[in-house]
mmCIF file of C-alpha atoms in Angstrom:
data_model
loop_
_atom_site.group_PDB
_atom_site.id
_atom_site.type_symbol
_atom_site.label_atom_id
_atom_site.label_comp_id
_atom_site.label_asym_id
_atom_site.label_seq_id
_atom_site.Cartn_x
_atom_site.Cartn_y
_atom_site.Cartn_z
ATOM 1 C CA MET A 1 23.723 189.014 17.938
ATOM 2 C CA PHE A 2 20.461 190.776 17.226
ATOM 3 C CA THR A 3 18.179 193.280 18.832
ATOM 4 C CA GLY A 4 14.728 192.040 17.909
ATOM 5 C CA ILE A 5 13.962 195.135 15.796
ATOM 6 C CA ILE A 6 12.618 193.677 12.573
ATOM 7 C CA GLU A 7 13.938 195.345 9.402
ATOM 8 C CA GLU A 8 11.580 193.867 6.868
ATOM 9 C CA MET A 9 9.117 190.989 6.165
ATOM 10 C CA GLY A 10 10.487 188.417 3.784
ATOM 11 C CA GLU A 11 8.967 185.479 2.022
ATOM 12 C CA ILE A 12 10.209 181.891 1.653
ATOM 13 C CA THR A 13 10.343 181.344 -2.116
ATOM 14 C CA ALA A 14 11.970 177.844 -2.199
ATOM 15 C CA ILE A 15 12.653 174.890 0.042
ATOM 16 C CA ALA A 16 15.098 172.141 -1.018
ATOM 17 C CA PRO A 17 16.293 169.068 0.904
ATOM 18 C CA SER A 18 19.852 169.415 2.191
ATOM 19 C CA GLY A 19 21.053 166.384 4.060
ATOM 20 C CA ASP A 20 18.596 165.875 6.868
ATOM 21 C CA GLY A 21 17.697 169.494 6.791
ATOM 22 C CA TRP A 22 16.573 172.228 4.307
ATOM 23 C CA ARG A 23 18.102 174.840 2.192
ATOM 24 C CA LEU A 24 15.840 177.897 2.228
ATOM 25 C CA THR A 25 15.592 180.679 -0.290
ATOM 26 C CA VAL A 26 14.211 183.853 1.264
ATOM 27 C CA ARG A 27 13.110 186.917 -0.661
ATOM 28 C CA ALA A 28 14.163 189.899 1.405
ATOM 29 C CA PRO A 29 15.434 192.786 -0.793
ATOM 30 C CA LYS A 30 16.817 194.962 2.017
ATOM 31 C CA ALA A 31 18.790 192.191 3.649
ATOM 32 C CA ALA A 32 19.873 190.572 0.431
ATOM 33 C CA ALA A 33 21.082 193.793 -1.142
ATOM 34 C CA ASP A 34 24.423 193.743 0.704
ATOM 35 C CA ALA A 35 24.379 190.179 2.105
ATOM 36 C CA VAL A 36 27.691 188.406 2.053
ATOM 37 C CA HIS A 37 28.530 184.673 2.262
ATOM 38 C CA GLY A 38 28.822 183.584 5.932
ATOM 39 C CA GLU A 39 27.015 186.379 7.569
ATOM 40 C CA SER A 40 24.111 185.800 10.020
ATOM 41 C CA ILE A 41 20.492 186.750 9.381
ATOM 42 C CA ALA A 42 17.621 186.046 11.774
ATOM 43 C CA VAL A 43 14.689 184.538 10.034
ATOM 44 C CA SER A 44 11.617 184.808 12.349
ATOM 45 C CA GLY A 45 14.063 184.654 15.240
ATOM 46 C CA VAL A 46 16.248 181.788 13.986
ATOM 47 C CA CYS A 47 19.877 182.772 13.350
ATOM 48 C CA LEU A 48 20.839 181.392 9.934
ATOM 49 C CA THR A 49 24.064 181.662 7.900
ATOM 50 C CA VAL A 50 23.967 183.011 4.389
ATOM 51 C CA VAL A 51 25.386 180.540 1.809
ATOM 52 C CA GLY A 52 24.343 182.413 -1.316
ATOM 53 C CA SER A 53 22.524 185.496 -2.428
ATOM 54 C CA THR A 54 21.127 187.556 -5.277
ATOM 55 C CA THR A 55 20.030 191.130 -5.405
ATOM 56 C CA ASP A 56 16.763 190.352 -3.596
ATOM 57 C CA THR A 57 17.086 186.800 -2.162
ATOM 58 C CA PHE A 58 19.490 184.862 0.084
ATOM 59 C CA ASP A 59 19.932 181.147 0.674
ATOM 60 C CA ALA A 60 20.521 179.571 4.137
ATOM 61 C CA ASP A 61 20.850 175.992 5.357
ATOM 62 C CA VAL A 62 18.593 174.893 8.264
ATOM 63 C CA MET A 63 19.638 171.747 10.281
ATOM 64 C CA LYS A 64 17.200 169.124 11.402
ATOM 65 C CA GLN A 65 17.605 170.098 15.088
ATOM 66 C CA THR A 66 16.394 173.625 14.266
ATOM 67 C CA LEU A 67 13.482 172.328 12.228
ATOM 68 C CA ASP A 68 12.511 170.062 15.230
ATOM 69 C CA VAL A 69 12.455 172.858 17.817
ATOM 70 C CA ALA A 70 11.400 175.934 15.826
ATOM 71 C CA ALA A 71 8.151 176.875 14.096
ATOM 72 C CA LEU A 72 10.237 177.227 10.987
ATOM 73 C CA GLY A 73 9.865 173.445 10.580
ATOM 74 C CA GLY A 74 6.278 174.094 9.577
ATOM 75 C CA ALA A 75 7.073 176.667 6.956
ATOM 76 C CA ALA A 76 6.269 176.364 3.316
ATOM 77 C CA VAL A 77 6.845 178.250 0.102
ATOM 78 C CA GLY A 78 4.954 181.492 0.540
ATOM 79 C CA THR A 79 5.375 181.687 4.261
ATOM 80 C CA ARG A 80 6.091 185.212 5.478
ATOM 81 C CA VAL A 81 9.013 185.653 7.845
ATOM 82 C CA ASN A 82 10.568 188.391 9.946
ATOM 83 C CA ILE A 83 14.006 189.437 8.850
ATOM 84 C CA GLU A 84 16.767 191.161 10.919
ATOM 85 C CA LYS A 85 20.430 191.333 10.038
ATOM 86 C CA ALA A 86 23.034 191.037 12.845
ATOM 87 C CA MET A 87 23.598 194.145 14.948
ATOM 88 C CA PRO A 88 26.688 196.114 13.995
ATOM 89 C CA VAL A 89 29.221 196.991 16.727
ATOM 90 C CA GLY A 90 28.438 200.468 18.088
ATOM 91 C CA ALA A 91 24.799 200.498 17.053
ATOM 92 C CA ARG A 92 21.997 201.423 19.412
ATOM 93 C CA LEU A 93 20.286 198.494 21.195
ATOM 94 C CA GLY A 94 16.758 199.378 20.270
ATOM 95 C CA GLY A 95 15.194 196.161 21.554
ATOM 96 C CA HIS A 96 16.921 193.715 23.803
ATOM 97 C CA ILE A 97 19.787 191.187 23.439
ATOM 98 C CA VAL A 98 18.517 188.454 21.082
ATOM 99 C CA GLN A 99 20.803 185.628 20.138
ATOM 100 C CA GLY A 100 18.672 183.960 17.439
ATOM 101 C CA HIS A 101 18.687 180.719 19.403
ATOM 102 C CA VAL A 102 15.055 179.622 19.776
ATOM 103 C CA ASP A 103 14.153 178.104 23.146
ATOM 104 C CA GLY A 104 10.874 176.586 21.949
ATOM 105 C CA THR A 105 7.561 177.425 20.392
ATOM 106 C CA GLY A 106 4.275 178.686 21.639
ATOM 107 C CA THR A 107 0.759 178.674 20.167
ATOM 108 C CA VAL A 108 -1.352 181.773 19.722
ATOM 109 C CA LEU A 109 -4.290 181.223 22.104
ATOM 110 C CA GLU A 110 -6.175 184.522 21.670
ATOM 111 C CA VAL A 111 -6.029 187.703 19.597
ATOM 112 C CA ARG A 112 -7.798 190.709 21.051
ATOM 113 C CA PRO A 113 -7.825 193.667 18.620
ATOM 114 C CA GLY A 114 -8.200 197.127 20.050
ATOM 115 C CA ALA A 115 -8.659 200.606 18.738
ATOM 116 C CA GLN A 116 -4.854 201.337 18.704
ATOM 117 C CA TRP A 117 -3.269 198.021 19.467
ATOM 118 C CA SER A 118 -3.783 194.266 19.497
ATOM 119 C CA VAL A 119 -3.097 191.856 22.393
ATOM 120 C CA LEU A 120 -1.792 188.352 21.721
ATOM 121 C CA ARG A 121 -1.999 185.625 24.333
ATOM 122 C CA ILE A 122 0.547 182.851 23.585
ATOM 123 C CA SER A 123 1.076 179.527 25.248
ATOM 124 C CA LEU A 124 4.280 178.979 27.047
ATOM 125 C CA PRO A 125 6.061 175.629 27.588
ATOM 126 C CA SER A 126 6.253 174.896 31.320
ATOM 127 C CA ASP A 127 10.081 174.779 31.348
ATOM 128 C CA LEU A 128 10.230 178.308 29.982
ATOM 129 C CA ALA A 129 7.522 179.833 32.206
ATOM 130 C CA PRO A 130 9.922 180.722 35.058
ATOM 131 C CA LEU A 131 11.997 182.773 32.599
ATOM 132 C CA VAL A 132 9.179 185.017 31.550
ATOM 133 C CA VAL A 133 8.015 187.903 33.788
ATOM 134 C CA ASP A 134 5.620 190.760 33.580
ATOM 135 C CA LYS A 135 7.270 193.804 31.987
ATOM 136 C CA GLY A 136 10.182 191.586 30.976
ATOM 137 C CA SER A 137 11.509 191.036 27.427
ATOM 138 C CA ILE A 138 10.835 188.164 25.111
ATOM 139 C CA ALA A 139 11.445 187.583 21.388
ATOM 140 C CA VAL A 140 8.454 186.214 19.484
ATOM 141 C CA ASP A 141 9.306 185.235 15.936
ATOM 142 C CA GLY A 142 12.427 187.298 16.428
ATOM 143 C CA THR A 143 10.517 190.449 17.427
ATOM 144 C CA SER A 144 11.621 192.111 20.673
ATOM 145 C CA LEU A 145 8.545 192.544 22.844
ATOM 146 C CA THR A 146 7.608 193.571 26.402
ATOM 147 C CA VAL A 147 5.519 191.078 28.298
ATOM 148 C CA SER A 148 2.215 192.724 29.403
ATOM 149 C CA ALA A 149 0.754 189.824 31.440
ATOM 150 C CA VAL A 150 1.705 186.273 32.515
ATOM 151 C CA SER A 151 -0.191 183.346 33.865
ATOM 152 C CA ALA A 152 0.021 182.557 37.602
ATOM 153 C CA PRO A 153 2.546 179.919 38.699
ATOM 154 C CA PRO A 154 1.159 176.294 38.641
ATOM 155 C CA THR A 155 -0.790 175.443 41.772
ATOM 156 C CA GLY A 156 0.912 172.173 42.425
ATOM 157 C CA SER A 157 -2.440 170.431 42.768
ATOM 158 C CA GLY A 158 -1.452 167.749 40.345
ATOM 159 C CA ILE A 159 -3.406 169.425 37.501
ATOM 160 C CA GLN A 160 -1.146 170.777 34.815
ATOM 161 C CA ASP A 161 -2.067 174.466 34.487
ATOM 162 C CA GLN A 162 -1.475 175.949 31.083
ATOM 163 C CA CYS A 163 1.144 178.634 31.149
ATOM 164 C CA TRP A 164 0.821 181.662 28.854
ATOM 165 C CA PHE A 165 1.975 185.246 28.455
ATOM 166 C CA GLU A 166 0.524 188.234 26.622
ATOM 167 C CA VAL A 167 2.094 191.005 24.546
ATOM 168 C CA SER A 168 0.473 194.215 23.469
ATOM 169 C CA LEU A 169 1.356 195.209 19.917
ATOM 170 C CA ILE A 170 1.397 198.814 18.636
ATOM 171 C CA PRO A 171 0.285 199.610 15.039
ATOM 172 C CA GLU A 172 3.926 199.751 13.919
ATOM 173 C CA THR A 173 4.627 196.227 15.087
ATOM 174 C CA LEU A 174 1.444 194.920 13.603
ATOM 175 C CA ALA A 175 2.343 196.518 10.183
ATOM 176 C CA ALA A 176 6.069 195.760 10.145
ATOM 177 C CA THR A 177 6.142 192.152 11.419
ATOM 178 C CA THR A 178 4.332 188.877 10.886
ATOM 179 C CA LEU A 179 2.731 189.269 14.196
ATOM 180 C CA GLY A 180 0.064 191.389 12.547
ATOM 181 C CA ILE A 181 -1.167 188.381 10.573
ATOM 182 C CA ARG A 182 -0.970 185.783 13.352
ATOM 183 C CA ALA A 183 -4.199 183.920 14.168
ATOM 184 C CA VAL A 184 -5.322 181.593 16.889
ATOM 185 C CA GLY A 185 -3.600 178.244 16.486
ATOM 186 C CA ASP A 186 -0.424 179.667 14.808
ATOM 187 C CA ARG A 187 2.894 178.461 16.193
ATOM 188 C CA VAL A 188 5.525 181.088 16.990
ATOM 189 C CA ASN A 189 9.165 180.913 17.912
ATOM 190 C CA LEU A 190 10.058 181.970 21.442
ATOM 191 C CA GLU A 191 13.410 183.109 22.794
ATOM 192 C CA THR A 192 13.582 184.081 26.438
ATOM 193 C CA ASP A 193 15.852 186.704 28.022
ATOM 194 C CA ILE A 194 19.469 185.486 28.090
ATOM 195 C CA LEU A 195 19.950 187.040 31.467
ATOM 196 C CA ALA A 196 17.052 185.030 32.909
ATOM 197 C CA ARG A 197 18.544 181.841 31.485
ATOM 198 C CA HIS A 198 21.875 182.544 33.131
ATOM 199 C CA VAL A 199 20.235 183.232 36.501
ATOM 200 C CA GLU A 200 18.282 179.957 36.253
ATOM 201 C CA ARG A 201 21.469 178.049 35.525
ATOM 202 C CA LEU A 202 23.327 179.642 38.431
ATOM 203 C CA LEU A 203 20.475 178.894 40.848
ATOM 204 C CA ALA A 204 20.322 175.258 39.687
ATOM 205 C CA PHE A 205 24.048 174.819 40.498
ATOM 206 C CA ARG A 206 23.644 176.612 43.851
ATOM 207 C CA ALA A 207 20.706 174.294 44.736
ATOM 208 C CA ASN A 208 22.688 171.221 43.795
ATOM 209 C CA ALA A 209 25.618 172.351 45.851
ATOM 210 C CA THR A 210 23.362 172.902 48.915
ATOM 211 C CA GLU A 211 21.824 169.427 48.573
ATOM 212 C CA GLU A 212 25.241 167.867 48.431
ATOM 213 C CA GLY A 213 26.393 169.674 51.544
ATOM 214 C CA GLY A 214 28.466 172.277 49.684
ATOM 215 C CA THR A 215 29.358 175.556 51.389
ATOM 216 C CA ARG A 216 29.374 177.885 48.384
#
């Protein structure tokens, strides 16, 4: 379990084939300093298990399914990544509940720099759009953010409207995470609010029960 509060920016220093996936080596001195075999570390929002470490790097295996659904599949040696270690029991929840299970990816559509902050507009897969609300929480590359604007629901006219959301980034976020170097066209990992996903699932079962003549 994570909170989406990034502890440091790391860098992928090696990628080696491992079965149908990869073994990554990530340079992240803070995380690696006391990393132990088997612990979880979120790498740009993807929960990975440590399989080896040095004083300033750790190794983790990434399965093919993860590479297929996450932006990590497009990473290369030298790619900068956001790093967060698992939340200890009893710690403050500074961001929101983040599982490290990426729902999908979005593409940066627009970057609007301001005097004190920067606004990113990011595309949103249509199946995730109902789970993202204005002033709600979302994790982008593992960073806990508050949604500052969302696209209107599709019109139903038969034309597929592009769904998107915006986040406003303060200077600290721009400096401490990879979001400060994102540009138009970059892919990012998205994890929606776990509470929204549970509500959607419950409503789907309720709708099915109603259609089948259920009374619940």
